[in-house]
GROMACS .gro file of C-alpha atoms in nm:
model
  325
    1MET     CA    1  14.341   9.793  12.964
    2THR     CA    2  14.253  10.099  12.756
    3ARG     CA    3  14.557  10.283  12.882
    4ARG     CA    4  14.774   9.983  12.805
    5PHE     CA    5  14.658   9.960  12.443
    6GLY     CA    6  14.690  10.335  12.410
    7TRP     CA    7  15.052  10.311  12.519
    8LEU     CA    8  15.117  10.026  12.278
    9GLY     CA    9  14.959  10.222  11.995
   10ALA     CA   10  15.180  10.521  12.067
   11ALA     CA   11  15.485  10.297  12.075
   12VAL     CA   12  15.399  10.138  11.741
   13LEU     CA   13  15.339  10.481  11.588
   14ALA     CA   14  15.677  10.601  11.717
   15MET     CA   15  15.847  10.302  11.552
   16LEU     CA   16  15.678  10.378  11.221
   17LEU     CA   17  15.772  10.746  11.222
   18PRO     CA   18  16.118  10.855  11.102
   19ALA     CA   19  16.362  10.924  11.387
   20PRO     CA   20  16.372  11.303  11.326
   21ALA     CA   21  15.994  11.319  11.347
   22VAL     CA   22  15.996  11.134  11.680
   23ALA     CA   23  16.263  11.373  11.812
   24GLN     CA   24  16.054  11.674  11.710
   25GLN     CA   25  15.748  11.537  11.890
   26ASP     CA   26  15.913  11.537  12.232
   27TYR     CA   27  16.129  11.846  12.180
   28PRO     CA   28  16.298  11.950  12.400
   29ASN     CA   29  16.403  11.633  12.581
   30ARG     CA   30  16.744  11.754  12.699
   31PRO     CA   31  16.910  12.084  12.799
   32ILE     CA   32  16.936  12.359  12.537
   33THR     CA   33  17.243  12.577  12.485
   34TRP     CA   34  17.189  12.947  12.424
   35VAL     CA   35  17.502  13.105  12.277
   36SER     CA   36  17.571  13.468  12.368
   37GLY     CA   37  17.831  13.696  12.214
   38GLY     CA   38  17.861  13.902  12.533
   39MET     CA   39  18.139  13.883  12.787
   40PRO     CA   40  18.039  13.734  13.123
   41GLY     CA   41  17.877  14.013  13.326
   42SER     CA   42  17.805  14.232  13.023
   43VAL     CA   43  17.460  14.374  12.949
   44THR     CA   44  17.416  14.113  12.674
   45ASP     CA   45  17.516  13.833  12.910
   46ILE     CA   46  17.289  13.951  13.192
   47GLY     CA   47  16.999  13.980  12.949
   48SER     CA   48  17.062  13.631  12.813
   49ARG     CA   49  17.062  13.481  13.162
   50THR     CA   50  16.748  13.669  13.263
   51TYR     CA   51  16.561  13.540  12.958
   52ALA     CA   52  16.706  13.189  12.999
   53LYS     CA   53  16.586  13.152  13.355
   54VAL     CA   54  16.225  13.233  13.265
   55LEU     CA   55  16.227  13.042  12.935
   56ALA     CA   56  16.356  12.726  13.105
   57GLU     CA   57  16.035  12.720  13.307
   58LYS     CA   58  15.828  12.746  12.989
   59LEU     CA   59  16.022  12.472  12.809
   60GLY     CA   60  16.057  12.239  13.106
   61GLN     CA   61  16.427  12.202  13.029
   62GLN     CA   62  16.743  12.373  13.143
   63LEU     CA   63  16.866  12.655  12.919
   64VAL     CA   64  17.244  12.686  12.948
   65VAL     CA   65  17.399  13.020  12.848
   66GLU     CA   66  17.735  12.975  12.675
   67ASN     CA   67  17.946  13.287  12.626
   68LYS     CA   68  18.144  13.310  12.302
   69PRO     CA   69  18.257  13.674  12.287
   70GLY     CA   70  18.466  13.824  12.012
   71ALA     CA   71  18.458  14.048  11.706
   72GLY     CA   72  18.141  14.227  11.811
   73GLY     CA   73  17.934  13.908  11.802
   74ILE     CA   74  18.081  13.748  11.491
   75VAL     CA   75  18.240  13.461  11.687
   76SER     CA   76  17.913  13.350  11.845
   77THR     CA   77  17.726  13.398  11.518
   78GLU     CA   78  17.972  13.184  11.324
   79TYR     CA   79  17.952  12.913  11.587
   80VAL     CA   80  17.575  12.875  11.565
   81ALA     CA   81  17.573  12.904  11.185
   82ASN     CA   82  17.784  12.587  11.178
   83ALA     CA   83  17.598  12.408  11.460
   84LYS     CA   84  17.366  12.111  11.421
   85ALA     CA   85  17.024  12.237  11.312
   86ASP     CA   86  16.814  12.052  11.568
   87GLY     CA   87  16.698  12.333  11.798
   88TYR     CA   88  16.934  12.249  12.083
   89ILE     CA   89  17.174  12.534  12.007
   90LEU     CA   90  17.020  12.881  11.994
   91LEU     CA   91  17.183  13.215  11.919
   92ASN     CA   92  17.126  13.540  12.101
   93GLY     CA   93  17.155  13.736  11.777
   94THR     CA   94  17.217  14.110  11.794
   95SER     CA   95  17.188  14.412  11.567
   96GLY     CA   96  17.558  14.428  11.478
   97PRO     CA   97  17.609  14.087  11.314
   98PHE     CA   98  17.260  14.086  11.162
   99GLY     CA   99  17.198  14.456  11.093
  100SER     CA  100  17.504  14.668  11.021
  101PHE     CA  101  17.789  14.418  10.968
  102PRO     CA  102  17.672  14.300  10.622
  103SER     CA  103  17.735  14.657  10.502
  104LEU     CA  104  18.036  14.738  10.719
  105TYR     CA  105  18.239  14.432  10.612
  106LYS     CA  106  18.317  14.340  10.252
  107LYS     CA  107  18.292  13.972  10.335
  108LEU     CA  108  18.144  13.781  10.627
  109SER     CA  109  18.185  13.409  10.696
  110TYR     CA  110  17.808  13.377  10.739
  111ASP     CA  111  17.493  13.501  10.565
  112PRO     CA  112  17.247  13.646  10.819
  113LEU     CA  113  16.943  13.546  10.614
  114LYS     CA  114  17.055  13.221  10.446
  115ASP     CA  115  17.239  13.058  10.736
  116PHE     CA  116  16.980  13.127  11.006
  117THR     CA  117  16.610  13.084  11.073
  118PRO     CA  118  16.467  13.376  11.274
  119VAL     CA  119  16.269  13.264  11.579
  120HIS     CA  120  16.172  13.576  11.772
  121GLY     CA  121  16.286  13.931  11.839
  122LEU     CA  122  16.350  13.997  12.208
  123SER     CA  123  16.409  14.365  12.282
  124GLU     CA  124  16.518  14.698  12.139
  125SER     CA  125  16.731  14.940  12.339
  126PRO     CA  126  16.761  15.304  12.228
  127MET     CA  127  17.040  15.538  12.328
  128ILE     CA  128  16.999  15.873  12.499
  129MET     CA  129  17.178  16.183  12.369
  130VAL     CA  130  17.322  16.374  12.665
  131VAL     CA  131  17.526  16.687  12.734
  132ARG     CA  132  17.671  16.824  13.057
  133PRO     CA  133  17.438  17.036  13.274
  134GLU     CA  134  17.621  17.361  13.199
  135SER     CA  135  17.610  17.304  12.821
  136PRO     CA  136  17.460  17.598  12.630
  137PHE     CA  137  17.232  17.351  12.449
  138LYS     CA  138  16.902  17.291  12.622
  139THR     CA  139  16.739  17.134  12.315
  140LEU     CA  140  16.841  16.932  12.013
  141ALA     CA  141  16.733  17.222  11.791
  142GLU     CA  142  16.979  17.458  11.963
  143MET     CA  143  17.264  17.212  11.915
  144ILE     CA  144  17.181  17.155  11.548
  145ASP     CA  145  17.157  17.529  11.486
  146PHE     CA  146  17.504  17.581  11.637
  147ALA     CA  147  17.647  17.288  11.437
  148LYS     CA  148  17.516  17.435  11.110
  149LYS     CA  149  17.690  17.764  11.180
  150ASN     CA  150  18.009  17.602  11.312
  151PRO     CA  151  18.090  17.289  11.106
  152THR     CA  152  18.310  17.027  11.282
  153LYS     CA  153  18.339  17.238  11.598
  154LEU     CA  154  18.113  17.017  11.808
  155THR     CA  155  18.249  16.677  11.911
  156TYR     CA  156  18.073  16.353  11.995
  157SER     CA  157  18.209  16.024  12.123
  158THR     CA  158  18.173  15.677  11.982
  159THR     CA  159  18.282  15.339  12.114
  160GLY     CA  160  18.403  15.243  11.768
  161LEU     CA  161  18.357  15.300  11.396
  162GLY     CA  162  18.030  15.147  11.290
  163SER     CA  163  17.894  15.141  11.644
  164GLY     CA  164  17.539  15.247  11.722
  165SER     CA  165  17.639  15.596  11.832
  166HIS     CA  166  17.847  15.645  11.518
  167LEU     CA  167  17.571  15.532  11.281
  168LEU     CA  168  17.302  15.734  11.458
  169MET     CA  169  17.509  16.051  11.439
  170GLU     CA  170  17.578  15.986  11.072
  171MET     CA  171  17.201  15.964  11.019
  172LEU     CA  172  17.147  16.289  11.205
  173GLN     CA  173  17.423  16.471  11.019
  174GLN     CA  174  17.291  16.353  10.684
  175ALA     CA  175  16.938  16.460  10.774
  176SER     CA  176  17.029  16.797  10.925
  177GLY     CA  177  17.311  16.905  10.694
  178THR     CA  178  17.561  16.931  10.979
  179LYS     CA  179  17.910  16.802  11.045
  180PHE     CA  180  18.033  16.697  11.388
  181THR     CA  181  18.378  16.568  11.479
  182VAL     CA  182  18.386  16.210  11.605
  183VAL     CA  183  18.615  16.115  11.896
  184PRO     CA  184  18.666  15.737  11.945
  185TYR     CA  185  18.662  15.576  12.289
  186LYS     CA  186  18.706  15.219  12.410
  187GLY     CA  187  18.411  15.222  12.647
  188SER     CA  188  18.135  15.417  12.820
  189ALA     CA  189  18.307  15.517  13.144
  190GLN     CA  190  18.580  15.738  12.997
  191GLN     CA  191  18.352  15.915  12.750
  192ILE     CA  192  18.115  16.018  13.031
  193THR     CA  193  18.410  16.140  13.238
  194ASP     CA  194  18.538  16.346  12.946
  195LEU     CA  195  18.191  16.483  12.871
  196LEU     CA  196  18.159  16.612  13.227
  197ALA     CA  197  18.510  16.758  13.203
  198GLY     CA  198  18.426  16.946  12.884
  199VAL     CA  199  18.661  16.745  12.664
  200ILE     CA  200  18.375  16.642  12.431
  201ASP     CA  201  18.036  16.803  12.371
  202VAL     CA  202  17.782  16.523  12.337
  203VAL     CA  203  17.753  16.153  12.418
  204LEU     CA  204  17.506  15.889  12.307
  205ASP     CA  205  17.478  15.592  12.542
  206TYR     CA  206  17.227  15.341  12.667
  207SER     CA  207  16.976  15.394  12.945
  208VAL     CA  208  17.153  15.160  13.188
  209VAL     CA  209  17.462  15.382  13.164
  210VAL     CA  210  17.319  15.735  13.184
  211THR     CA  211  16.975  15.725  13.348
  212ALA     CA  212  17.096  15.757  13.707
  213GLN     CA  213  17.308  16.060  13.617
  214ILE     CA  214  17.019  16.218  13.428
  215GLN     CA  215  16.786  16.170  13.722
  216GLY     CA  216  17.056  16.304  13.955
  217GLY     CA  217  17.099  16.621  13.748
  218LYS     CA  218  17.453  16.535  13.640
  219LEU     CA  219  17.362  16.499  13.271
  220ARG     CA  220  17.106  16.678  13.052
  221PRO     CA  221  16.917  16.464  12.798
  222LEU     CA  222  16.844  16.613  12.455
  223ALA     CA  223  16.682  16.319  12.277
  224VAL     CA  224  16.607  15.947  12.269
  225THR     CA  225  16.734  15.758  11.963
  226GLY     CA  226  16.445  15.511  11.941
  227ASN     CA  227  16.113  15.571  11.768
  228THR     CA  228  15.922  15.585  12.098
  229ARG     CA  229  15.988  15.763  12.427
  230LEU     CA  230  16.121  15.580  12.730
  231LYS     CA  231  15.875  15.498  13.007
  232HIS     CA  232  16.108  15.621  13.281
  233LEU     CA  233  16.199  15.944  13.095
  234PRO     CA  234  15.863  16.039  12.940
  235ASP     CA  235  15.955  16.406  12.888
  236VAL     CA  236  16.257  16.331  12.669
  237LYS     CA  237  16.149  16.347  12.305
  238THR     CA  238  16.273  16.124  12.028
  239ILE     CA  239  16.487  16.267  11.748
  240GLU     CA  240  16.198  16.200  11.508
  241GLU     CA  241  15.963  16.409  11.723
  242GLN     CA  242  16.210  16.696  11.701
  243GLY     CA  243  16.191  16.726  11.325
  244TYR     CA  244  16.396  16.442  11.178
  245PRO     CA  245  16.170  16.158  11.060
  246GLY     CA  246  16.349  15.833  10.997
  247VAL     CA  247  16.640  15.925  11.224
  248TRP     CA  248  16.620  15.653  11.486
  249LEU     CA  249  16.831  15.358  11.586
  250THR     CA  250  16.813  15.089  11.853
  251ALA     CA  251  17.033  14.802  11.955
  252TRP     CA  252  16.824  14.485  11.937
  253SER     CA  253  16.857  14.130  12.057
  254SER     CA  254  16.684  13.817  11.934
  255VAL     CA  255  16.688  13.440  11.913
  256LEU     CA  256  16.776  13.251  11.596
  257VAL     CA  257  16.865  12.894  11.505
  258ALA     CA  258  17.077  12.742  11.229
  259SER     CA  259  16.905  12.717  10.892
  260GLY     CA  260  16.749  12.377  10.839
  261THR     CA  261  16.607  12.345  11.190
  262PRO     CA  262  16.275  12.153  11.162
  263GLN     CA  263  15.977  12.386  11.136
  264PRO     CA  264  15.786  12.226  11.425
  265VAL     CA  265  16.084  12.301  11.650
  266VAL     CA  266  16.102  12.661  11.525
  267ASP     CA  267  15.728  12.698  11.582
  268LYS     CA  268  15.749  12.569  11.938
  269LEU     CA  269  16.043  12.793  12.022
  270ALA     CA  270  15.869  13.095  11.872
  271ASP     CA  271  15.556  13.029  12.078
  272ASP     CA  272  15.753  12.975  12.399
  273PHE     CA  273  15.958  13.291  12.349
  274ALA     CA  274  15.637  13.483  12.278
  275ASP     CA  275  15.494  13.351  12.604
  276MET     CA  276  15.814  13.444  12.788
  277LEU     CA  277  15.792  13.807  12.672
  278GLN     CA  278  15.454  13.832  12.848
  279ASP     CA  279  15.603  13.728  13.181
  280PRO     CA  280  15.595  14.013  13.439
  281ARG     CA  281  15.957  13.943  13.537
  282ILE     CA  282  16.073  13.999  13.179
  283GLN     CA  283  15.858  14.308  13.140
  284LYS     CA  284  16.008  14.453  13.460
  285TYR     CA  285  16.360  14.373  13.342
  286ALA     CA  286  16.295  14.555  13.014
  287ASP     CA  287  16.144  14.859  13.188
  288ASP     CA  288  16.432  14.877  13.437
  289ASN     CA  289  16.683  14.878  13.150
  290GLY     CA  290  16.506  15.118  12.916
  291ALA     CA  291  16.426  14.849  12.661
  292LYS     CA  292  16.116  14.780  12.452
  293LEU     CA  293  16.012  14.416  12.419
  294MET     CA  294  15.957  14.296  12.062
  295VAL     CA  295  15.618  14.144  12.129
  296GLY     CA  296  15.469  13.975  11.823
  297ILE     CA  297  15.788  14.005  11.615
  298LYS     CA  298  15.849  13.638  11.536
  299LYS     CA  299  15.941  13.409  11.247
  300GLU     CA  300  15.864  13.575  10.909
  301LYS     CA  301  15.775  13.904  11.072
  302PHE     CA  302  16.111  13.904  11.248
  303ARG     CA  303  16.287  13.816  10.922
  304ASP     CA  304  16.119  14.119  10.762
  305PHE     CA  305  16.245  14.330  11.054
  306ILE     CA  306  16.603  14.217  10.986
  307VAL     CA  307  16.573  14.292  10.614
  308GLN     CA  308  16.439  14.642  10.683
  309ASP     CA  309  16.710  14.712  10.941
  310GLN     CA  310  16.984  14.604  10.701
  311ALA     CA  311  16.847  14.823  10.421
  312LYS     CA  312  16.821  15.129  10.644
  313LEU     CA  313  17.173  15.091  10.780
  314LYS     CA  314  17.322  15.014  10.438
  315ALA     CA  315  17.196  15.346  10.304
  316VAL     CA  316  17.364  15.536  10.589
  317ILE     CA  317  17.686  15.335  10.579
  318ASP     CA  318  17.726  15.364  10.202
  319LYS     CA  319  17.664  15.740  10.202
  320ALA     CA  320  17.916  15.791  10.484
  321ASN     CA  321  18.159  15.542  10.322
  322ILE     CA  322  18.221  15.355  10.647
  323LYS     CA  323  18.413  15.027  10.613
  324LEU     CA  324  18.570  14.804  10.877
  325ASP     CA  325  18.793  14.597  10.648
   0.00000   0.00000   0.00000
């Protein structure tokens, strides 16, 4: 009898509450779509699916990854900015559309801070600066010293203007008073091939691309571009440790929802993502890929992270006069 009246009371309360409030109470009650800007099989896509599998267990609902690649993440970002703000469409937001693009493009179709509500940071991935084994440079200091005496003689590769490798090297050049020559490439494979062949002098790429070759003696690491060392390469110092404070850059991923999403939904998502980052499977995935999980970086703290990242990159981009349109 008590259970029966309890059920009736809950039903009456549900009828009295506005429909949105009822929907928030039992969120999520259907599958959630997580939009990724990565191509199927890309690092971004694999990461999204790894997170989605674990998070689905936490939420008790299926998390469907939907790939919307294009324009470095702008396509997926635009899509979620215009989606219904109910928490059933999430964005795997990355450092390009939310960090550097506001300074690289004169006009974007979305506002990273006004059109989105930050939920939680996921991970940061630094690059590793590498040279070929027979390079005369055994340290970053030796390379910088040579570059100061021989402006523009040293070459480095980038996978595009405004890419992480390009912006990091601009930071380093501005901080060290050097000038390198940039050589554009379409992807990682060819730039590593040309580095080993002596066509270019230095490459910056992510751990998943170069770690095996470093450990096999085929590449020599000079520095890590993050602000902490990598667990699997503990002897490789950061650029900051080698005399250039503030010179660091990581590619980061995160989860955001369209602005206007009810706060209780945002709060639940933030808590579930925070719980997910503590899962041993996620921690192993991050370690295996040379990434640092953004534990504790959620909601307002994550918004502050975005603001700081934008300001840092804007200063570099404006000084180097880099524009993509």
